[in-house]
């Protein structure tokens, strides 16, 4: 039963106590965002600003929403993925924190699109996006609202790729802050967060031993690097597939085997896509795979694995475990798909650990403040998080961890700024 009211559309409000407990638990590992929230509560830098956040509705996202509300914003949340919403968290945000949420786990595509329209009905001044769906929909369907938009923040590689395409097409007529490429985001969230949570999802869904398995990681960006590193740490033999020659060389020198997907398909036991592109694993790859090969995706959208092609080659599909389906191929073999090809770390697990999301969402919160402070001054296009903001987030994280680092002496500063000093 879906509980529906003017201010929310969530699965079950009675789940709120459980959600609140989990939100508070995650907060123990998010000291940077807590400091920002406390400052926001005192200064109200987002007072009167209408914000739409299209994110995975998790315990970590809850703290971003709470910080934005503390800053004085009029904010609502929708899900950025049909299988990533934690229903107890959504309920708690509505009941305990008074934040409107329109999301529930397992919503179909029509409901997802309706929630995007609900978000745009809020007439946002700022869009906190995860995959660029809300921004793209506004540009395509609601251009009359663009005059009200101060800007957007984007935290995914997939979303940045879409924004870059929009800029090339001449339709990005507002500033977009590239949160994804902040050092305190992609070095940690993409690498350590995706690496750990992806394997967590695979293990929860299958309960298989990773040691000794051959794991194929498609894509060697920061998410792929983290996934490959963690898989090797669990004792797996790791193969990387790539289209970028520089990244392929890096993978080789990091000690991984590099080959085409056509060759990897023959020897792989587990396949993980993290490219941000479509149909990385296709019909010809399914034909070549071992009986019982496991495929899953940790990229943003569910298009990296060509499930339509897999279905066309199958005589039937059976659910063999939670979040795990077995496709019986017409050639007698079977292929296992985890999480319907959606983000395996959220479909079959709980997403990134809160300690890394602390910095990612600190960047999102600071990016919202940056847009408001520089309203009317930023040119249309994609803007990086200011370096001083990035460094401040890192400094706060270190301080919260009780770690101190060195500072330059005056003599060292003078040397670094001099061009006359030499050998």
Coordinates of N, CA and C in Angstrom, one line a residue, residues 192-326:
X192 N 36.8 4.1 -3.3 CA 36.6 3.3 -2.1 C 35.1 2.9 -1.9
X193 N 34.2 3.9 -2.2 CA 32.8 3.6 -2.0 C 32.3 2.6 -2.9
X194 N 32.5 2.8 -4.3 CA 32.0 1.9 -5.3 C 32.7 0.6 -5.2
X195 N 34.0 0.6 -4.9 CA 34.8 -0.7 -4.8 C 34.2 -1.6 -3.7
X196 N 34.0 -1.0 -2.5 CA 33.5 -1.9 -1.4 C 32.1 -2.2 -1.6
X197 N 31.2 -1.2 -1.9 CA 29.8 -1.5 -2.0 C 29.4 -2.4 -3.1
X198 N 30.1 -2.4 -4.2 CA 29.8 -3.3 -5.3 C 30.0 -4.7 -4.9
X199 N 31.2 -5.0 -4.3 CA 31.4 -6.4 -3.9 C 30.5 -6.8 -2.8
X200 N 30.1 -5.8 -1.9 CA 29.1 -6.1 -0.9 C 27.8 -6.6 -1.5
X201 N 27.4 -5.9 -2.6 CA 26.1 -6.3 -3.2 C 26.2 -7.6 -3.9
X202 N 27.3 -7.9 -4.5 CA 27.5 -9.3 -5.1 C 27.5 -10.4 -4.1
X203 N 28.2 -10.2 -3.0 CA 28.2 -11.2 -1.9 C 26.9 -11.4 -1.3
X204 N 26.2 -10.3 -1.0 CA 24.9 -10.4 -0.3 C 23.9 -11.1 -1.2
X205 N 24.0 -10.9 -2.5 CA 23.0 -11.5 -3.5 C 23.3 -12.9 -3.7
X206 N 24.6 -13.3 -3.7 CA 24.9 -14.7 -4.1 C 25.6 -15.5 -3.0
X207 N 26.2 -14.9 -2.0 CA 26.9 -15.6 -1.0 C 28.0 -16.5 -1.6
X208 N 28.6 -16.1 -2.7 CA 29.7 -16.8 -3.3 C 31.1 -16.4 -2.7
X209 N 32.1 -17.3 -2.8 CA 33.4 -17.0 -2.5 C 34.1 -16.3 -3.6
X210 N 34.7 -15.1 -3.4 CA 35.3 -14.3 -4.5 C 36.7 -14.8 -4.7
X211 N 37.4 -15.3 -3.7 CA 38.8 -15.8 -3.8 C 38.8 -16.9 -4.9
X212 N 39.8 -16.7 -5.8 CA 40.0 -17.7 -6.8 C 39.1 -17.5 -8.1
X213 N 38.1 -16.7 -8.0 CA 37.2 -16.4 -9.1 C 37.9 -15.4 -10.1
X214 N 37.5 -15.5 -11.4 CA 38.0 -14.5 -12.4 C 36.9 -13.5 -12.5
X215 N 37.2 -12.2 -12.1 CA 36.3 -11.1 -12.1 C 36.7 -10.2 -13.3
X216 N 35.8 -9.9 -14.1 CA 36.0 -9.0 -15.2 C 35.4 -7.6 -14.9
X217 N 36.2 -6.6 -14.9 CA 35.7 -5.2 -14.6 C 35.8 -4.4 -15.9
X218 N 34.6 -4.0 -16.3 CA 34.5 -3.2 -17.6 C 34.6 -1.8 -17.3
X219 N 35.7 -1.1 -17.6 CA 35.9 0.3 -17.4 C 36.9 0.5 -16.2
X220 N 37.9 1.4 -16.5 CA 38.9 1.6 -15.5 C 39.0 3.1 -15.1
X221 N 37.8 3.7 -15.0 CA 37.8 5.0 -14.4 C 37.9 4.8 -12.9
X222 N 37.6 5.8 -12.1 CA 37.8 5.7 -10.7 C 36.9 4.7 -10.0
X223 N 35.7 4.5 -10.5 CA 34.9 3.4 -10.0 C 35.4 2.0 -10.4
X224 N 35.9 1.9 -11.6 CA 36.5 0.6 -12.0 C 37.8 0.3 -11.3
X225 N 38.6 1.4 -11.0 CA 39.8 1.2 -10.2 C 39.5 0.6 -8.8
X226 N 38.5 1.3 -8.2 CA 38.2 0.8 -6.9 C 37.6 -0.6 -6.8
X227 N 36.8 -0.9 -7.8 CA 36.2 -2.3 -7.9 C 37.3 -3.3 -8.1
X228 N 38.2 -3.0 -9.1 CA 39.3 -4.0 -9.4 C 40.2 -4.2 -8.2
X229 N 40.5 -3.1 -7.5 CA 41.4 -3.1 -6.3 C 40.7 -4.0 -5.2
X230 N 39.5 -3.7 -4.9 CA 38.8 -4.5 -3.9 C 38.6 -6.0 -4.2
X231 N 38.4 -6.2 -5.5 CA 38.2 -7.6 -6.0 C 39.5 -8.4 -5.8
X232 N 40.6 -7.7 -6.2 CA 41.9 -8.4 -6.0 C 42.2 -8.6 -4.5
X233 N 41.8 -7.6 -3.7 CA 42.0 -7.8 -2.3 C 41.3 -8.9 -1.7
X234 N 40.2 -9.4 -2.3 CA 39.4 -10.5 -1.9 C 39.9 -11.8 -2.5
X235 N 41.0 -11.7 -3.2 CA 41.6 -12.9 -3.7 C 41.2 -13.3 -5.1
X236 N 40.5 -12.4 -5.8 CA 40.1 -12.7 -7.2 C 41.2 -12.4 -8.2
X237 N 41.1 -13.1 -9.3 CA 41.9 -12.8 -10.5 C 41.1 -11.8 -11.3
X238 N 41.7 -10.6 -11.5 CA 41.0 -9.5 -12.1 C 41.4 -9.2 -13.6
X239 N 40.4 -9.2 -14.4 CA 40.6 -8.7 -15.8 C 39.9 -7.4 -16.0
X240 N 40.6 -6.5 -16.7 CA 40.0 -5.2 -17.0 C 39.8 -5.1 -18.5
X241 N 38.6 -4.5 -18.9 CA 38.4 -4.2 -20.3 C 38.2 -2.7 -20.4
X242 N 38.7 -2.1 -21.5 CA 38.8 -0.7 -21.7 C 38.7 -0.3 -23.1
X243 N 38.3 1.0 -23.4 CA 38.4 1.5 -24.7 C 39.4 2.6 -24.8
X244 N 39.9 3.1 -23.6 CA 40.8 4.2 -23.5 C 42.2 3.6 -23.4
X245 N 43.1 3.9 -24.4 CA 44.4 3.3 -24.3 C 45.2 3.7 -23.1
X246 N 45.1 4.9 -22.6 CA 45.8 5.4 -21.4 C 45.4 4.6 -20.2
X247 N 44.1 4.5 -20.0 CA 43.5 3.8 -18.9 C 43.9 2.3 -18.9
X248 N 43.9 1.8 -20.1 CA 44.3 0.4 -20.3 C 45.8 0.2 -19.9
X249 N 46.7 1.1 -20.3 CA 48.1 1.0 -19.8 C 48.1 1.1 -18.3
X250 N 47.4 2.0 -17.7 CA 47.4 2.1 -16.3 C 47.0 0.8 -15.6
X251 N 45.9 0.2 -16.1 CA 45.5 -1.1 -15.6 C 46.5 -2.1 -15.7
X252 N 47.2 -2.2 -16.8 CA 48.3 -3.1 -17.0 C 49.4 -2.9 -15.9
X253 N 49.8 -1.6 -15.7 CA 50.9 -1.3 -14.8 C 50.4 -1.4 -13.4
X254 N 49.1 -1.5 -13.1 CA 48.6 -1.7 -11.8 C 48.5 -3.2 -11.5
X255 N 48.9 -4.0 -12.5 CA 49.0 -5.5 -12.3 C 47.8 -6.3 -12.8
X256 N 46.9 -5.7 -13.6 CA 45.8 -6.5 -14.0 C 46.0 -7.0 -15.5
X257 N 45.3 -8.0 -15.8 CA 45.2 -8.5 -17.2 C 44.2 -7.5 -17.9
X258 N 44.6 -7.2 -19.1 CA 43.7 -6.3 -20.0 C 43.5 -7.0 -21.3
X259 N 42.2 -7.1 -21.7 CA 41.8 -7.7 -22.9 C 40.5 -7.2 -23.4
X260 N 40.1 -7.6 -24.5 CA 38.7 -7.2 -25.0 C 37.7 -8.0 -24.3
X261 N 36.4 -7.5 -24.3 CA 35.3 -8.2 -23.7 C 35.1 -9.5 -24.4
X262 N 35.3 -9.6 -25.7 CA 35.1 -10.8 -26.4 C 36.0 -11.9 -25.9
X263 N 37.2 -11.6 -25.5 CA 38.1 -12.6 -24.9 C 37.8 -12.8 -23.4
X264 N 37.5 -11.8 -22.7 CA 37.2 -11.9 -21.3 C 35.9 -12.7 -21.1
X265 N 35.0 -12.6 -22.0 CA 33.7 -13.3 -21.9 C 33.9 -14.8 -21.7
X266 N 35.0 -15.3 -22.4 CA 35.2 -16.8 -22.4 C 35.7 -17.3 -21.1
X267 N 36.4 -16.4 -20.3 CA 37.1 -16.9 -19.1 C 36.6 -16.4 -17.8
X268 N 35.7 -15.3 -17.9 CA 35.2 -14.7 -16.7 C 34.2 -15.5 -15.9
X269 N 34.3 -15.4 -14.6 CA 33.2 -16.0 -13.7 C 32.2 -14.9 -13.3
X270 N 32.7 -13.7 -13.1 CA 31.8 -12.6 -12.6 C 32.1 -11.4 -13.5
X271 N 31.1 -10.7 -14.0 CA 31.3 -9.5 -14.8 C 30.7 -8.3 -14.2
X272 N 31.4 -7.2 -14.1 CA 30.9 -6.0 -13.4 C 31.2 -4.8 -14.4
X273 N 30.1 -4.2 -14.8 CA 30.2 -3.0 -15.7 C 30.2 -1.7 -14.9
X274 N 31.1 -0.8 -15.2 CA 31.2 0.5 -14.5 C 31.7 1.5 -15.5
X275 N 31.0 1.6 -16.7 CA 31.5 2.5 -17.8 C 30.7 3.7 -17.9
X276 N 29.4 3.7 -17.6 CA 28.5 4.8 -17.9 C 28.0 4.8 -19.3
X277 N 28.3 3.8 -20.1 CA 27.8 3.7 -21.5 C 26.9 2.5 -21.6
X278 N 26.4 2.2 -22.8 CA 25.4 1.2 -23.0 C 25.9 0.0 -23.7
X279 N 25.2 -1.2 -23.4 CA 25.5 -2.4 -24.1 C 27.0 -2.8 -24.1
X280 N 27.6 -2.7 -22.9 CA 28.9 -3.2 -22.7 C 29.0 -4.7 -22.8
X281 N 28.0 -5.3 -22.3 CA 27.9 -6.8 -22.4 C 26.7 -7.1 -23.3
X282 N 27.0 -7.7 -24.5 CA 26.0 -7.9 -25.5 C 25.7 -9.3 -25.8
X283 N 24.9 -9.5 -26.9 CA 24.5 -10.9 -27.2 C 25.7 -11.8 -27.5
X284 N 26.7 -11.4 -28.2 CA 27.8 -12.2 -28.5 C 28.6 -12.6 -27.3
X285 N 28.6 -11.7 -26.3 CA 29.3 -12.1 -25.1 C 28.6 -13.1 -24.3
X286 N 27.2 -13.0 -24.2 CA 26.5 -14.0 -23.5 C 26.7 -15.4 -24.1
X287 N 26.8 -15.5 -25.4 CA 27.0 -16.7 -26.1 C 28.3 -17.4 -25.7
X288 N 29.3 -16.5 -25.4 CA 30.7 -17.0 -25.1 C 30.9 -17.4 -23.7
X289 N 30.0 -16.9 -22.8 CA 30.2 -17.1 -21.3 C 30.1 -18.5 -20.9
X290 N 30.7 -18.8 -19.7 CA 30.6 -20.1 -19.1 C 29.2 -20.3 -18.6
X291 N 28.8 -21.5 -18.4 CA 27.5 -21.8 -17.7 C 27.6 -21.3 -16.3
X292 N 26.6 -20.5 -15.9 CA 26.6 -20.0 -14.5 C 27.3 -18.7 -14.3
X293 N 27.8 -18.1 -15.4 CA 28.5 -16.8 -15.3 C 27.5 -15.8 -14.6
X294 N 28.1 -14.9 -13.8 CA 27.3 -13.9 -13.1 C 27.6 -12.5 -13.7
X295 N 26.6 -11.7 -14.0 CA 26.8 -10.4 -14.5 C 26.0 -9.4 -13.7
X296 N 26.6 -8.2 -13.5 CA 26.0 -7.2 -12.7 C 26.6 -5.8 -13.2
X297 N 25.9 -4.8 -12.8 CA 26.3 -3.4 -13.2 C 26.4 -2.5 -12.0
X298 N 27.5 -1.7 -12.0 CA 27.6 -0.7 -11.0 C 27.7 0.7 -11.6
X299 N 27.3 0.9 -12.8 CA 27.1 2.2 -13.5 C 25.8 2.7 -13.2
X300 N 25.5 4.0 -13.5 CA 24.3 4.6 -13.0 C 23.0 4.0 -13.6
X301 N 23.0 3.8 -14.9 CA 21.7 3.4 -15.5 C 21.8 1.9 -15.8
X302 N 20.6 1.3 -16.1 CA 20.6 -0.2 -16.3 C 20.7 -0.6 -17.8
X303 N 21.6 0.1 -18.5 CA 21.7 -0.2 -19.9 C 23.1 -0.7 -20.3
X304 N 23.9 -0.9 -19.3 CA 25.3 -1.4 -19.6 C 25.3 -2.9 -20.0
X305 N 24.3 -3.6 -19.4 CA 24.1 -5.0 -19.8 C 22.9 -5.1 -20.7
X306 N 23.0 -5.7 -21.9 CA 21.9 -5.7 -22.8 C 20.9 -6.8 -22.4
X307 N 20.0 -6.5 -21.5 CA 19.1 -7.5 -21.0 C 18.1 -8.0 -22.0
X308 N 17.7 -7.1 -22.9 CA 16.8 -7.5 -24.0 C 17.4 -8.6 -24.8
X309 N 18.6 -8.4 -25.2 CA 19.3 -9.5 -26.0 C 19.4 -10.8 -25.2
X310 N 19.7 -10.6 -23.9 CA 19.7 -11.8 -23.0 C 18.4 -12.5 -23.0
X311 N 17.3 -11.8 -22.8 CA 16.0 -12.3 -22.8 C 15.6 -13.0 -24.1
X312 N 16.1 -12.5 -25.2 CA 15.7 -13.1 -26.5 C 16.4 -14.4 -26.7
X313 N 17.5 -14.6 -25.9 CA 18.3 -15.9 -26.1 C 17.9 -16.9 -25.0
X314 N 16.9 -16.5 -24.2 CA 16.5 -17.4 -23.0 C 15.2 -18.0 -23.2
X315 N 15.1 -19.2 -22.6 CA 13.8 -19.9 -22.6 C 13.0 -19.6 -21.4
X316 N 13.6 -19.0 -20.4 CA 12.9 -18.7 -19.1 C 13.8 -18.0 -18.1
X317 N 13.2 -17.3 -17.1 CA 13.9 -16.6 -16.1 C 13.4 -17.1 -14.7
X318 N 14.3 -17.5 -13.8 CA 13.9 -17.9 -12.5 C 14.6 -17.0 -11.4
X319 N 13.8 -16.6 -10.4 CA 14.4 -15.9 -9.3 C 15.0 -17.0 -8.4
X320 N 16.3 -17.0 -8.2 CA 17.0 -18.0 -7.5 C 17.4 -17.6 -6.1
X321 N 17.5 -16.3 -5.9 CA 17.8 -15.7 -4.5 C 17.2 -14.2 -4.6
X322 N 17.2 -13.6 -3.5 CA 16.8 -12.2 -3.5 C 17.7 -11.4 -4.4
X323 N 17.1 -10.6 -5.3 CA 17.8 -9.7 -6.2 C 18.6 -10.5 -7.3
X324 N 18.4 -11.8 -7.4 CA 19.2 -12.7 -8.3 C 18.3 -13.5 -9.2
X325 N 18.6 -13.3 -10.5 CA 17.7 -14.1 -11.5 C 18.6 -14.9 -12.4
X326 N 18.1 -16.1 -12.7 CA 18.9 -17.0 -13.6 C 18.2 -17.1 -14.9

